[in-house]
Protein backbone atom coordinates (compact mmCIF):
# COMPACT_ATOMS: atom_id res chain seq x y z
CA UNK A 1 0.00 0.00 0.00
CA UNK A 2 2.76 2.42 0.90
CA UNK A 3 4.57 1.70 -2.36
CA UNK A 4 1.36 2.22 -4.34
CA UNK A 5 0.75 5.53 -2.58
CA UNK A 6 4.24 6.74 -3.39
CA UNK A 7 3.70 5.85 -7.04
CA UNK A 8 0.44 7.84 -7.10
CA UNK A 9 2.11 10.89 -5.56
CA UNK A 10 5.04 10.69 -7.93
CA UNK A 11 2.78 10.20 -10.93
CA UNK A 12 0.78 13.29 -10.02
CA UNK A 13 3.91 15.39 -9.63
CA UNK A 14 5.70 14.04 -12.66
CA UNK A 15 3.05 15.06 -15.14
CA UNK A 16 1.86 18.32 -13.61
CA UNK A 17 1.03 20.77 -16.35
CA UNK A 18 1.73 19.09 -19.63
CA UNK A 19 -1.01 21.44 -20.82
CA UNK A 20 1.22 24.43 -20.23
CA UNK A 21 3.78 23.10 -22.67
CA UNK A 22 1.16 22.52 -25.37
CA UNK A 23 -0.36 25.18 -27.62
CA UNK A 24 -0.96 28.31 -25.58
CA UNK A 25 -4.74 28.51 -25.43
CA UNK A 26 -4.72 30.71 -22.36
CA UNK A 27 -4.04 33.98 -24.16
CA UNK A 28 -6.90 36.43 -23.55
CA UNK A 29 -8.15 38.07 -26.76
CA UNK A 30 -7.16 41.72 -27.25
CA UNK A 31 -5.26 41.95 -23.96
CA UNK A 32 -1.98 43.89 -23.89
CA UNK A 33 1.35 42.25 -23.16
CA UNK A 34 3.88 43.60 -20.69
CA UNK A 35 7.38 44.17 -22.03
CA UNK A 36 10.42 43.52 -19.83
CA UNK A 37 12.40 46.54 -18.73
CA UNK A 38 15.50 44.36 -18.62
CA UNK A 39 16.79 40.80 -18.34
CA UNK A 40 19.39 39.84 -15.74
CA UNK A 41 21.44 36.79 -14.85
CA UNK A 42 20.85 36.06 -11.17
CA UNK A 43 22.87 32.88 -10.69
CA UNK A 44 25.19 30.51 -12.53
CA UNK A 45 24.48 26.80 -12.16
CA UNK A 46 26.36 23.81 -13.53
CA UNK A 47 23.55 23.15 -16.00
CA UNK A 48 22.50 26.70 -16.90
CA UNK A 49 22.83 30.39 -16.22
CA UNK A 50 19.48 31.44 -14.78
CA UNK A 51 17.85 34.69 -15.84
CA UNK A 52 15.02 36.89 -14.66
CA UNK A 53 12.94 39.45 -16.50
CA UNK A 54 12.10 42.67 -14.67
CA UNK A 55 8.87 44.48 -15.46
CA UNK A 56 8.61 47.93 -13.93
CA UNK A 57 5.23 49.47 -13.07
CA UNK A 58 3.43 51.28 -15.86
CA UNK A 59 4.32 54.96 -16.10
CA UNK A 60 1.68 57.00 -14.29
CA UNK A 61 0.38 54.08 -12.21
CA UNK A 62 0.06 54.38 -8.43
CA UNK A 63 3.19 52.72 -7.06
CA UNK A 64 3.00 53.83 -3.42
CA UNK A 65 0.51 53.57 -0.58
CA UNK A 66 0.97 55.90 2.40
CA UNK A 67 4.49 56.70 1.27
CA UNK A 68 5.55 53.04 0.93
CA UNK A 69 6.36 51.34 -2.36
CA UNK A 70 3.93 48.56 -3.25
CA UNK A 71 5.26 45.00 -3.00
CA UNK A 72 7.11 43.48 -5.93
CA UNK A 73 5.97 40.12 -7.27
CA UNK A 74 8.44 37.26 -7.89
CA UNK A 75 6.83 34.77 -10.28
CA UNK A 76 7.70 31.16 -11.21
CA UNK A 77 6.17 29.67 -14.38
CA UNK A 78 4.44 26.30 -14.75
CA UNK A 79 5.48 23.28 -16.76
CA UNK A 80 5.63 20.16 -14.62
CA UNK A 81 9.35 20.62 -13.85
CA UNK A 82 10.05 19.46 -17.42
CA UNK A 83 9.09 22.46 -19.57
CA UNK A 84 7.82 26.02 -19.56
CA UNK A 85 9.27 29.50 -19.85
CA UNK A 86 9.13 32.75 -17.95
CA UNK A 87 7.82 34.93 -20.81
CA UNK A 88 4.76 33.14 -22.18
CA UNK A 89 2.12 35.47 -23.58
CA UNK A 90 -0.57 34.74 -21.02
CA UNK A 91 1.92 35.44 -18.24
CA UNK A 92 2.80 38.77 -19.85
CA UNK A 93 -0.89 39.69 -20.11
CA UNK A 94 -1.23 39.06 -16.39
CA UNK A 95 1.98 40.96 -15.63
CA UNK A 96 0.59 43.95 -17.58
CA UNK A 97 -2.37 44.06 -15.18
CA UNK A 98 0.01 44.08 -12.22
CA UNK A 99 2.17 46.79 -13.80
CA UNK A 100 -0.89 48.93 -14.56
CA UNK A 101 -1.81 48.71 -10.87
CA UNK A 102 1.63 49.87 -9.72
CA UNK A 103 3.34 46.54 -9.00
CA UNK A 104 6.82 45.63 -10.19
CA UNK A 105 7.21 42.01 -11.32
CA UNK A 106 10.16 39.63 -11.64
CA UNK A 107 9.59 36.53 -13.78
CA UNK A 108 12.34 34.03 -13.06
CA UNK A 109 13.99 30.95 -14.48
CA UNK A 110 14.47 27.82 -12.43
CA UNK A 111 16.07 24.49 -13.25
CA UNK A 112 13.69 21.90 -14.70
CA UNK A 113 14.55 19.12 -12.31
CA UNK A 114 12.52 16.38 -13.99
CA UNK A 115 13.64 17.12 -17.54
CA UNK A 116 15.44 14.02 -18.72
CA UNK A 117 15.20 12.40 -15.28
CA UNK A 118 15.02 8.62 -15.11
CA UNK A 119 11.69 7.76 -13.56
CA UNK A 120 10.77 4.43 -12.07
CA UNK A 121 10.65 2.73 -8.71
CA UNK A 122 12.11 4.34 -5.63
CA UNK A 123 14.31 6.58 -7.79
CA UNK A 124 11.23 8.47 -8.89
CA UNK A 125 10.39 9.87 -5.48
CA UNK A 126 13.97 11.07 -5.14
CA UNK A 127 13.80 12.75 -8.54
CA UNK A 128 10.58 14.56 -7.66
CA UNK A 129 11.93 15.72 -4.32
CA UNK A 130 15.10 16.91 -6.06
CA UNK A 131 13.09 18.83 -8.67
CA UNK A 132 11.15 20.71 -6.01
CA UNK A 133 14.26 21.38 -3.94
CA UNK A 134 16.27 22.82 -6.84
CA UNK A 135 13.29 24.96 -7.79
CA UNK A 136 13.17 26.34 -4.26
CA UNK A 137 16.94 26.82 -4.28
CA UNK A 138 16.65 28.86 -7.47
CA UNK A 139 13.77 30.90 -6.05
CA UNK A 140 15.91 31.74 -3.03
CA UNK A 141 18.85 32.67 -5.29
CA UNK A 142 16.57 34.98 -7.28
CA UNK A 143 15.34 36.49 -4.02
CA UNK A 144 18.91 37.17 -2.85
CA UNK A 145 19.74 38.83 -6.16
CA UNK A 146 16.62 41.00 -6.06
CA UNK A 147 17.26 42.05 -2.46
CA UNK A 148 20.88 42.89 -3.24
CA UNK A 149 19.91 45.03 -6.25
CA UNK A 150 16.66 46.45 -4.84
CA UNK A 151 17.77 50.08 -5.14
CA UNK A 152 18.56 49.56 -8.84
CA UNK A 153 15.07 48.18 -9.41
CA UNK A 154 13.38 50.83 -7.26
CA UNK A 155 11.68 48.30 -5.00
CA UNK A 156 11.50 47.62 -1.26
CA UNK A 157 13.72 44.59 -0.52
CA UNK A 158 11.58 43.77 2.50
CA UNK A 159 8.35 43.66 0.53
CA UNK A 160 8.38 40.74 -1.90
CA UNK A 161 5.41 38.53 -2.76
CA UNK A 162 5.96 35.06 -4.24
CA UNK A 163 3.68 33.83 -7.02
CA UNK A 164 3.62 30.76 -9.20
CA UNK A 165 1.58 28.67 -11.62
CA UNK A 166 1.26 24.90 -11.12
CA UNK A 167 4.84 23.63 -10.71
CA UNK A 168 5.81 27.25 -10.09
CA UNK A 169 3.06 27.48 -7.48
CA UNK A 170 4.52 24.44 -5.74
CA UNK A 171 7.87 26.25 -5.72
CA UNK A 172 6.29 29.43 -4.30
CA UNK A 173 4.39 27.61 -1.54
CA UNK A 174 7.31 25.31 -0.79
CA UNK A 175 9.71 28.27 -0.56
CA UNK A 176 7.59 29.90 2.13
CA UNK A 177 7.24 26.53 3.86
CA UNK A 178 11.01 25.98 3.91
CA UNK A 179 11.63 29.52 5.16
CA UNK A 180 9.10 29.28 7.98
CA UNK A 181 10.52 25.93 9.04
CA UNK A 182 14.10 27.27 9.00
CA UNK A 183 15.44 24.52 6.77
CA UNK A 184 18.92 24.38 5.31
CA UNK A 185 17.59 25.50 1.93
CA UNK A 186 16.38 28.77 3.46
CA UNK A 187 19.69 29.52 5.18
CA UNK A 188 20.95 31.39 2.09
CA UNK A 189 18.40 34.17 2.57
CA UNK A 190 19.40 37.36 4.41
CA UNK A 191 19.07 37.14 8.19
CA UNK A 192 15.55 37.97 9.30
CA UNK A 193 14.16 38.04 5.77
CA UNK A 194 10.45 37.36 5.33
CA UNK A 195 8.22 37.31 2.30
CA UNK A 196 5.16 39.57 2.41
CA UNK A 197 2.77 37.12 0.79
CA UNK A 198 2.28 34.16 -1.53
CA UNK A 199 -0.07 33.81 -4.51
CA UNK A 200 -0.59 30.23 -5.67
CA UNK A 201 -2.33 29.28 -8.91
CA UNK A 202 -3.10 25.57 -8.43
CA UNK A 203 -0.20 24.73 -6.16
CA UNK A 204 0.59 22.35 -3.33
CA UNK A 205 3.15 21.61 -0.62
CA UNK A 206 5.22 18.43 -0.62
CA UNK A 207 6.07 16.97 2.78
CA UNK A 208 7.86 13.84 3.89
CA UNK A 209 7.25 14.73 7.54
CA UNK A 210 3.48 14.44 7.77
CA UNK A 211 0.91 17.23 7.83
CA UNK A 212 1.67 20.82 6.89
CA UNK A 213 2.94 22.79 9.87
CA UNK A 214 4.96 25.97 10.30
CA UNK A 215 7.56 26.68 12.98
CA UNK A 216 7.19 30.42 12.28
CA UNK A 217 4.02 32.20 11.24
CA UNK A 218 3.76 32.24 7.43
CA UNK A 219 3.02 35.27 5.28
CA UNK A 220 -0.57 35.73 4.09
CA UNK A 221 -1.35 33.25 1.32
CA UNK A 222 -3.80 33.45 -1.57
CA UNK A 223 -4.74 29.99 -2.80
CA UNK A 224 -6.61 29.81 -6.13
CA UNK A 225 -7.60 26.29 -7.17
CA UNK A 226 -10.20 24.38 -9.18
CA UNK A 227 -12.28 22.08 -6.99
CA UNK A 228 -12.02 19.28 -9.56
CA UNK A 229 -8.26 19.52 -10.09
CA UNK A 230 -6.68 16.09 -9.92
CA UNK A 231 -3.45 17.04 -11.67
CA UNK A 232 -2.12 19.09 -8.78
CA UNK A 233 -4.49 17.84 -6.11
CA UNK A 234 -6.99 20.31 -4.69
CA UNK A 235 -7.17 18.18 -1.53
CA UNK A 236 -4.32 15.85 -0.62
CA UNK A 237 -2.55 12.63 -1.52
CA UNK A 238 -1.05 11.15 1.64
CA UNK A 239 0.55 7.85 2.55
CA UNK A 240 1.85 7.64 6.11
CA UNK A 241 4.11 10.71 6.51
CA UNK A 242 4.58 11.32 2.80
CA UNK A 243 2.13 13.68 1.16
CA UNK A 244 1.23 16.26 -1.44
CA UNK A 245 -1.08 18.80 0.18
CA UNK A 246 -3.27 20.93 -2.08
CA UNK A 247 -4.93 24.27 -1.47
CA UNK A 248 -7.96 22.94 0.43
CA UNK A 249 -5.78 21.07 2.91
CA UNK A 250 -3.32 23.96 3.27
CA UNK A 251 -6.19 26.34 4.04
CA UNK A 252 -7.52 23.96 6.67
CA UNK A 253 -4.14 23.87 8.40
CA UNK A 254 -3.67 27.64 8.20
CA UNK A 255 -7.14 28.12 9.66
CA UNK A 256 -6.45 25.72 12.52
CA UNK A 257 -3.49 27.78 13.69
CA UNK A 258 -5.05 31.17 13.06
CA UNK A 259 -2.77 32.26 10.22
CA UNK A 260 -4.20 34.75 7.69
CA UNK A 261 -5.05 33.29 4.29
CA UNK A 262 -7.48 33.57 1.43
CA UNK A 263 -8.70 30.65 -0.63
CA UNK A 264 -10.81 30.94 -3.76
CA UNK A 265 -12.30 27.58 -4.74
CA UNK A 266 -13.35 27.65 -8.39
CA UNK A 267 -16.38 25.40 -8.64
CA UNK A 268 -16.10 22.63 -11.24
CA UNK A 269 -12.80 23.97 -12.57
CA UNK A 270 -9.86 21.63 -13.01
CA UNK A 271 -6.20 22.50 -13.58
CA UNK A 272 -7.16 25.40 -15.86
CA UNK A 273 -6.98 27.79 -12.90
CA UNK A 274 -3.19 27.41 -13.06
CA UNK A 275 -3.21 29.45 -16.27
CA UNK A 276 -6.25 31.71 -15.87
CA UNK A 277 -4.46 34.36 -13.79
CA UNK A 278 -5.58 37.11 -16.17
CA UNK A 279 -9.23 36.25 -15.48
CA UNK A 280 -8.85 35.83 -11.71
CA UNK A 281 -7.02 39.13 -11.27
CA UNK A 282 -9.76 40.87 -9.19
CA UNK A 283 -9.25 38.35 -6.38
CA UNK A 284 -5.49 38.81 -6.58
CA UNK A 285 -5.73 42.59 -6.43
CA UNK A 286 -7.99 42.47 -3.37
CA UNK A 287 -5.53 40.14 -1.67
CA UNK A 288 -2.58 42.41 -2.42
CA UNK A 289 -4.43 45.51 -1.26
CA UNK A 290 -6.06 44.08 1.86
CA UNK A 291 -3.87 41.25 3.12
CA UNK A 292 -0.42 42.36 1.97
CA UNK A 293 -0.47 46.17 1.85
CA UNK A 294 -2.99 46.93 4.61
CA UNK A 295 -2.03 43.80 6.59
CA UNK A 296 -5.61 43.25 7.73
CA UNK A 297 -4.92 39.67 8.84
CA UNK A 298 -8.19 38.56 7.36
CA UNK A 299 -9.36 35.06 6.47
CA UNK A 300 -11.41 34.64 3.31
CA UNK A 301 -12.93 31.42 2.00
CA UNK A 302 -14.90 31.73 -1.24
CA UNK A 303 -16.59 29.15 -3.43
CA UNK A 304 -16.48 30.90 -6.80
CA UNK A 305 -18.80 30.20 -9.72
CA UNK A 306 -18.04 33.14 -12.00
CA UNK A 307 -19.11 32.98 -15.67
CA UNK A 308 -16.45 35.62 -16.44
CA UNK A 309 -13.78 32.99 -15.73
CA UNK A 310 -13.73 30.62 -18.73
CA UNK A 311 -13.87 26.90 -18.03
CA UNK A 312 -11.56 24.46 -19.79
CA UNK A 313 -11.95 20.98 -18.38
CA UNK A 314 -9.98 19.14 -21.04
CA UNK A 315 -7.45 18.25 -18.35
CA UNK A 316 -9.59 17.00 -15.49
CA UNK A 317 -7.47 14.01 -14.46
CA UNK A 318 -4.09 12.55 -15.26
CA UNK A 319 -5.63 10.07 -17.69
CA UNK A 320 -6.80 13.02 -19.81
CA UNK A 321 -3.16 13.68 -20.66
CA UNK A 322 -3.15 10.66 -22.93
CA UNK A 323 -6.35 11.26 -24.89
Tab-separated table of C-alpha atoms in Angstrom:
chain	number	residue	atom	x	y	z
A	1	UNK	CA	0.000	0.000	0.000
A	2	UNK	CA	2.762	2.416	0.902
A	3	UNK	CA	4.567	1.702	-2.359
A	4	UNK	CA	1.357	2.216	-4.342
A	5	UNK	CA	0.747	5.527	-2.583
A	6	UNK	CA	4.243	6.739	-3.390
A	7	UNK	CA	3.702	5.853	-7.040
A	8	UNK	CA	0.444	7.841	-7.097
A	9	UNK	CA	2.107	10.893	-5.556
A	10	UNK	CA	5.039	10.689	-7.933
A	11	UNK	CA	2.781	10.195	-10.933
A	12	UNK	CA	0.782	13.285	-10.017
A	13	UNK	CA	3.908	15.385	-9.634
A	14	UNK	CA	5.705	14.039	-12.662
A	15	UNK	CA	3.052	15.061	-15.138
A	16	UNK	CA	1.857	18.316	-13.610
A	17	UNK	CA	1.027	20.773	-16.352
A	18	UNK	CA	1.725	19.095	-19.625
A	19	UNK	CA	-1.010	21.444	-20.820
A	20	UNK	CA	1.224	24.433	-20.226
A	21	UNK	CA	3.776	23.104	-22.671
A	22	UNK	CA	1.161	22.525	-25.367
A	23	UNK	CA	-0.365	25.178	-27.624
A	24	UNK	CA	-0.956	28.309	-25.579
A	25	UNK	CA	-4.743	28.506	-25.434
A	26	UNK	CA	-4.722	30.710	-22.361
A	27	UNK	CA	-4.041	33.985	-24.163
A	28	UNK	CA	-6.902	36.432	-23.546
A	29	UNK	CA	-8.155	38.074	-26.761
A	30	UNK	CA	-7.160	41.720	-27.249
A	31	UNK	CA	-5.256	41.953	-23.959
A	32	UNK	CA	-1.985	43.886	-23.891
A	33	UNK	CA	1.352	42.251	-23.164
A	34	UNK	CA	3.880	43.597	-20.691
A	35	UNK	CA	7.383	44.167	-22.035
A	36	UNK	CA	10.422	43.523	-19.832
A	37	UNK	CA	12.396	46.541	-18.726
A	38	UNK	CA	15.501	44.359	-18.621
A	39	UNK	CA	16.790	40.801	-18.340
A	40	UNK	CA	19.394	39.845	-15.738
A	41	UNK	CA	21.436	36.788	-14.849
A	42	UNK	CA	20.852	36.057	-11.171
A	43	UNK	CA	22.868	32.877	-10.688
A	44	UNK	CA	25.193	30.508	-12.535
A	45	UNK	CA	24.477	26.797	-12.163
A	46	UNK	CA	26.355	23.810	-13.533
A	47	UNK	CA	23.550	23.152	-16.002
A	48	UNK	CA	22.500	26.700	-16.898
A	49	UNK	CA	22.832	30.388	-16.217
A	50	UNK	CA	19.477	31.444	-14.780
A	51	UNK	CA	17.855	34.690	-15.843
A	52	UNK	CA	15.018	36.887	-14.660
A	53	UNK	CA	12.943	39.455	-16.503
A	54	UNK	CA	12.103	42.672	-14.673
A	55	UNK	CA	8.866	44.478	-15.462
A	56	UNK	CA	8.608	47.926	-13.933
A	57	UNK	CA	5.234	49.474	-13.067
A	58	UNK	CA	3.432	51.280	-15.861
A	59	UNK	CA	4.318	54.956	-16.103
A	60	UNK	CA	1.677	57.002	-14.295
A	61	UNK	CA	0.376	54.085	-12.211
A	62	UNK	CA	0.060	54.376	-8.433
A	63	UNK	CA	3.195	52.724	-7.059
A	64	UNK	CA	2.997	53.825	-3.420
A	65	UNK	CA	0.511	53.567	-0.578
A	66	UNK	CA	0.971	55.897	2.403
A	67	UNK	CA	4.494	56.701	1.272
A	68	UNK	CA	5.547	53.042	0.931
A	69	UNK	CA	6.357	51.341	-2.359
A	70	UNK	CA	3.929	48.562	-3.252
A	71	UNK	CA	5.255	45.002	-2.999
A	72	UNK	CA	7.113	43.483	-5.933
A	73	UNK	CA	5.974	40.116	-7.272
A	74	UNK	CA	8.442	37.263	-7.886
A	75	UNK	CA	6.832	34.771	-10.278
A	76	UNK	CA	7.703	31.161	-11.215
A	77	UNK	CA	6.174	29.666	-14.380
A	78	UNK	CA	4.444	26.303	-14.753
A	79	UNK	CA	5.481	23.280	-16.764
A	80	UNK	CA	5.627	20.160	-14.617
A	81	UNK	CA	9.345	20.619	-13.848
A	82	UNK	CA	10.048	19.458	-17.417
A	83	UNK	CA	9.091	22.456	-19.575
A	84	UNK	CA	7.819	26.019	-19.563
A	85	UNK	CA	9.275	29.496	-19.850
A	86	UNK	CA	9.134	32.746	-17.946
A	87	UNK	CA	7.817	34.928	-20.809
A	88	UNK	CA	4.760	33.137	-22.181
A	89	UNK	CA	2.125	35.473	-23.580
A	90	UNK	CA	-0.572	34.735	-21.019
A	91	UNK	CA	1.920	35.445	-18.238
A	92	UNK	CA	2.796	38.775	-19.852
A	93	UNK	CA	-0.889	39.690	-20.109
A	94	UNK	CA	-1.226	39.061	-16.386
A	95	UNK	CA	1.982	40.965	-15.631
A	96	UNK	CA	0.592	43.945	-17.579
A	97	UNK	CA	-2.370	44.055	-15.179
A	98	UNK	CA	0.006	44.080	-12.219
A	99	UNK	CA	2.173	46.791	-13.799
A	100	UNK	CA	-0.887	48.929	-14.561
A	101	UNK	CA	-1.807	48.709	-10.875
A	102	UNK	CA	1.626	49.869	-9.723
A	103	UNK	CA	3.338	46.545	-8.996
A	104	UNK	CA	6.818	45.625	-10.193
A	105	UNK	CA	7.214	42.008	-11.324
A	106	UNK	CA	10.159	39.634	-11.639
A	107	UNK	CA	9.587	36.535	-13.781
A	108	UNK	CA	12.338	34.032	-13.062
A	109	UNK	CA	13.992	30.953	-14.484
A	110	UNK	CA	14.473	27.816	-12.429
A	111	UNK	CA	16.069	24.488	-13.254
A	112	UNK	CA	13.693	21.904	-14.697
A	113	UNK	CA	14.552	19.121	-12.308
A	114	UNK	CA	12.522	16.380	-13.994
A	115	UNK	CA	13.641	17.122	-17.545
A	116	UNK	CA	15.442	14.023	-18.722
A	117	UNK	CA	15.199	12.402	-15.283
A	118	UNK	CA	15.022	8.623	-15.112
A	119	UNK	CA	11.688	7.759	-13.557
A	120	UNK	CA	10.768	4.426	-12.066
A	121	UNK	CA	10.649	2.725	-8.708
A	122	UNK	CA	12.106	4.341	-5.633
A	123	UNK	CA	14.313	6.583	-7.790
A	124	UNK	CA	11.230	8.468	-8.893
A	125	UNK	CA	10.387	9.874	-5.480
A	126	UNK	CA	13.967	11.075	-5.138
A	127	UNK	CA	13.800	12.752	-8.544
A	128	UNK	CA	10.583	14.565	-7.656
A	129	UNK	CA	11.928	15.724	-4.315
A	130	UNK	CA	15.099	16.914	-6.059
A	131	UNK	CA	13.089	18.830	-8.675
A	132	UNK	CA	11.152	20.711	-6.006
A	133	UNK	CA	14.265	21.378	-3.942
A	134	UNK	CA	16.271	22.820	-6.835
A	135	UNK	CA	13.287	24.963	-7.793
A	136	UNK	CA	13.169	26.343	-4.259
A	137	UNK	CA	16.939	26.817	-4.281
A	138	UNK	CA	16.651	28.860	-7.468
A	139	UNK	CA	13.773	30.899	-6.048
A	140	UNK	CA	15.915	31.737	-3.031
A	141	UNK	CA	18.846	32.671	-5.294
A	142	UNK	CA	16.574	34.984	-7.277
A	143	UNK	CA	15.343	36.492	-4.015
A	144	UNK	CA	18.907	37.165	-2.854
A	145	UNK	CA	19.737	38.830	-6.161
A	146	UNK	CA	16.619	40.999	-6.065
A	147	UNK	CA	17.258	42.045	-2.464
A	148	UNK	CA	20.883	42.891	-3.241
A	149	UNK	CA	19.906	45.032	-6.247
A	150	UNK	CA	16.661	46.446	-4.836
A	151	UNK	CA	17.769	50.077	-5.139
A	152	UNK	CA	18.557	49.564	-8.840
A	153	UNK	CA	15.068	48.182	-9.406
A	154	UNK	CA	13.375	50.832	-7.263
A	155	UNK	CA	11.678	48.304	-4.996
A	156	UNK	CA	11.500	47.623	-1.264
A	157	UNK	CA	13.721	44.589	-0.521
A	158	UNK	CA	11.585	43.773	2.501
A	159	UNK	CA	8.354	43.657	0.532
A	160	UNK	CA	8.381	40.740	-1.905
A	161	UNK	CA	5.408	38.526	-2.763
A	162	UNK	CA	5.960	35.063	-4.236
A	163	UNK	CA	3.683	33.830	-7.015
A	164	UNK	CA	3.619	30.761	-9.204
A	165	UNK	CA	1.581	28.674	-11.621
A	166	UNK	CA	1.257	24.900	-11.118
A	167	UNK	CA	4.845	23.628	-10.712
A	168	UNK	CA	5.814	27.246	-10.091
A	169	UNK	CA	3.062	27.482	-7.477
A	170	UNK	CA	4.517	24.441	-5.743
A	171	UNK	CA	7.869	26.250	-5.721
A	172	UNK	CA	6.287	29.425	-4.301
A	173	UNK	CA	4.388	27.607	-1.537
A	174	UNK	CA	7.310	25.308	-0.790
A	175	UNK	CA	9.710	28.269	-0.557
A	176	UNK	CA	7.595	29.899	2.130
A	177	UNK	CA	7.236	26.529	3.862
A	178	UNK	CA	11.012	25.981	3.914
A	179	UNK	CA	11.635	29.519	5.163
A	180	UNK	CA	9.097	29.281	7.978
A	181	UNK	CA	10.522	25.927	9.041
A	182	UNK	CA	14.104	27.268	9.000
A	183	UNK	CA	15.437	24.524	6.773
A	184	UNK	CA	18.916	24.377	5.310
A	185	UNK	CA	17.591	25.497	1.928
A	186	UNK	CA	16.384	28.765	3.455
A	187	UNK	CA	19.688	29.523	5.177
A	188	UNK	CA	20.953	31.387	2.086
A	189	UNK	CA	18.404	34.171	2.570
A	190	UNK	CA	19.401	37.358	4.407
A	191	UNK	CA	19.072	37.141	8.189
A	192	UNK	CA	15.549	37.966	9.300
A	193	UNK	CA	14.162	38.039	5.768
A	194	UNK	CA	10.448	37.360	5.335
A	195	UNK	CA	8.222	37.313	2.299
A	196	UNK	CA	5.165	39.569	2.413
A	197	UNK	CA	2.767	37.123	0.794
A	198	UNK	CA	2.278	34.156	-1.525
A	199	UNK	CA	-0.070	33.809	-4.511
A	200	UNK	CA	-0.587	30.227	-5.669
A	201	UNK	CA	-2.330	29.284	-8.907
A	202	UNK	CA	-3.101	25.568	-8.430
A	203	UNK	CA	-0.196	24.728	-6.161
A	204	UNK	CA	0.595	22.346	-3.332
A	205	UNK	CA	3.148	21.610	-0.623
A	206	UNK	CA	5.223	18.434	-0.623
A	207	UNK	CA	6.071	16.972	2.784
A	208	UNK	CA	7.860	13.841	3.891
A	209	UNK	CA	7.247	14.734	7.539
A	210	UNK	CA	3.481	14.443	7.766
A	211	UNK	CA	0.912	17.227	7.832
A	212	UNK	CA	1.670	20.821	6.890
A	213	UNK	CA	2.939	22.791	9.869
A	214	UNK	CA	4.960	25.967	10.299
A	215	UNK	CA	7.563	26.683	12.979
A	216	UNK	CA	7.195	30.417	12.283
A	217	UNK	CA	4.019	32.200	11.242
A	218	UNK	CA	3.758	32.243	7.433
A	219	UNK	CA	3.022	35.267	5.284
A	220	UNK	CA	-0.572	35.727	4.086
A	221	UNK	CA	-1.350	33.250	1.318
A	222	UNK	CA	-3.798	33.448	-1.572
A	223	UNK	CA	-4.736	29.992	-2.802
A	224	UNK	CA	-6.607	29.806	-6.127
A	225	UNK	CA	-7.599	26.289	-7.175
A	226	UNK	CA	-10.195	24.381	-9.175
A	227	UNK	CA	-12.284	22.078	-6.995
A	228	UNK	CA	-12.021	19.277	-9.557
A	229	UNK	CA	-8.260	19.521	-10.092
A	230	UNK	CA	-6.680	16.093	-9.920
A	231	UNK	CA	-3.450	17.035	-11.669
A	232	UNK	CA	-2.124	19.093	-8.778
A	233	UNK	CA	-4.491	17.842	-6.114
A	234	UNK	CA	-6.990	20.315	-4.688
A	235	UNK	CA	-7.173	18.183	-1.529
A	236	UNK	CA	-4.321	15.846	-0.623
A	237	UNK	CA	-2.554	12.633	-1.517
A	238	UNK	CA	-1.055	11.151	1.636
A	239	UNK	CA	0.548	7.848	2.554
A	240	UNK	CA	1.850	7.641	6.112
A	241	UNK	CA	4.110	10.710	6.509
A	242	UNK	CA	4.577	11.323	2.801
A	243	UNK	CA	2.130	13.684	1.161
A	244	UNK	CA	1.231	16.256	-1.444
A	245	UNK	CA	-1.077	18.802	0.180
A	246	UNK	CA	-3.266	20.934	-2.076
A	247	UNK	CA	-4.935	24.269	-1.467
A	248	UNK	CA	-7.957	22.944	0.429
A	249	UNK	CA	-5.785	21.070	2.912
A	250	UNK	CA	-3.320	23.960	3.266
A	251	UNK	CA	-6.191	26.338	4.037
A	252	UNK	CA	-7.524	23.959	6.670
A	253	UNK	CA	-4.141	23.874	8.402
A	254	UNK	CA	-3.672	27.642	8.202
A	255	UNK	CA	-7.140	28.116	9.657
A	256	UNK	CA	-6.448	25.719	12.520
A	257	UNK	CA	-3.495	27.779	13.688
A	258	UNK	CA	-5.048	31.175	13.060
A	259	UNK	CA	-2.769	32.260	10.220
A	260	UNK	CA	-4.197	34.745	7.691
A	261	UNK	CA	-5.051	33.294	4.288
A	262	UNK	CA	-7.484	33.573	1.429
A	263	UNK	CA	-8.702	30.646	-0.627
A	264	UNK	CA	-10.808	30.935	-3.762
A	265	UNK	CA	-12.296	27.582	-4.739
A	266	UNK	CA	-13.350	27.649	-8.391
A	267	UNK	CA	-16.383	25.403	-8.639
A	268	UNK	CA	-16.098	22.634	-11.241
A	269	UNK	CA	-12.798	23.971	-12.574
A	270	UNK	CA	-9.856	21.630	-13.006
A	271	UNK	CA	-6.195	22.504	-13.583
A	272	UNK	CA	-7.164	25.397	-15.862
A	273	UNK	CA	-6.980	27.791	-12.899
A	274	UNK	CA	-3.194	27.413	-13.055
A	275	UNK	CA	-3.209	29.446	-16.269
A	276	UNK	CA	-6.246	31.713	-15.866
A	277	UNK	CA	-4.458	34.359	-13.786
A	278	UNK	CA	-5.580	37.110	-16.174
A	279	UNK	CA	-9.226	36.253	-15.475
A	280	UNK	CA	-8.847	35.829	-11.710
A	281	UNK	CA	-7.022	39.133	-11.266
A	282	UNK	CA	-9.760	40.868	-9.192
A	283	UNK	CA	-9.249	38.347	-6.376
A	284	UNK	CA	-5.490	38.809	-6.583
A	285	UNK	CA	-5.727	42.590	-6.435
A	286	UNK	CA	-7.988	42.470	-3.373
A	287	UNK	CA	-5.528	40.137	-1.667
A	288	UNK	CA	-2.583	42.411	-2.416
A	289	UNK	CA	-4.428	45.507	-1.259
A	290	UNK	CA	-6.059	44.079	1.860
A	291	UNK	CA	-3.872	41.247	3.123
A	292	UNK	CA	-0.424	42.365	1.969
A	293	UNK	CA	-0.466	46.170	1.850
A	294	UNK	CA	-2.992	46.928	4.614
A	295	UNK	CA	-2.030	43.797	6.595
A	296	UNK	CA	-5.613	43.253	7.733
A	297	UNK	CA	-4.915	39.674	8.841
A	298	UNK	CA	-8.191	38.563	7.355
A	299	UNK	CA	-9.356	35.062	6.469
A	300	UNK	CA	-11.414	34.644	3.308
A	301	UNK	CA	-12.933	31.418	2.004
A	302	UNK	CA	-14.898	31.735	-1.243
A	303	UNK	CA	-16.592	29.151	-3.429
A	304	UNK	CA	-16.477	30.905	-6.805
A	305	UNK	CA	-18.798	30.203	-9.719
A	306	UNK	CA	-18.041	33.135	-12.004
A	307	UNK	CA	-19.106	32.985	-15.674
A	308	UNK	CA	-16.450	35.615	-16.435
A	309	UNK	CA	-13.782	32.985	-15.730
A	310	UNK	CA	-13.726	30.618	-18.732
A	311	UNK	CA	-13.871	26.898	-18.031
A	312	UNK	CA	-11.564	24.459	-19.795
A	313	UNK	CA	-11.946	20.978	-18.379
A	314	UNK	CA	-9.976	19.139	-21.045
A	315	UNK	CA	-7.453	18.254	-18.352
A	316	UNK	CA	-9.587	16.996	-15.489
A	317	UNK	CA	-7.472	14.008	-14.462
A	318	UNK	CA	-4.086	12.553	-15.258
A	319	UNK	CA	-5.629	10.073	-17.695
A	320	UNK	CA	-6.799	13.018	-19.814
A	321	UNK	CA	-3.165	13.678	-20.664
A	322	UNK	CA	-3.154	10.657	-22.934
A	323	UNK	CA	-6.347	11.257	-24.886
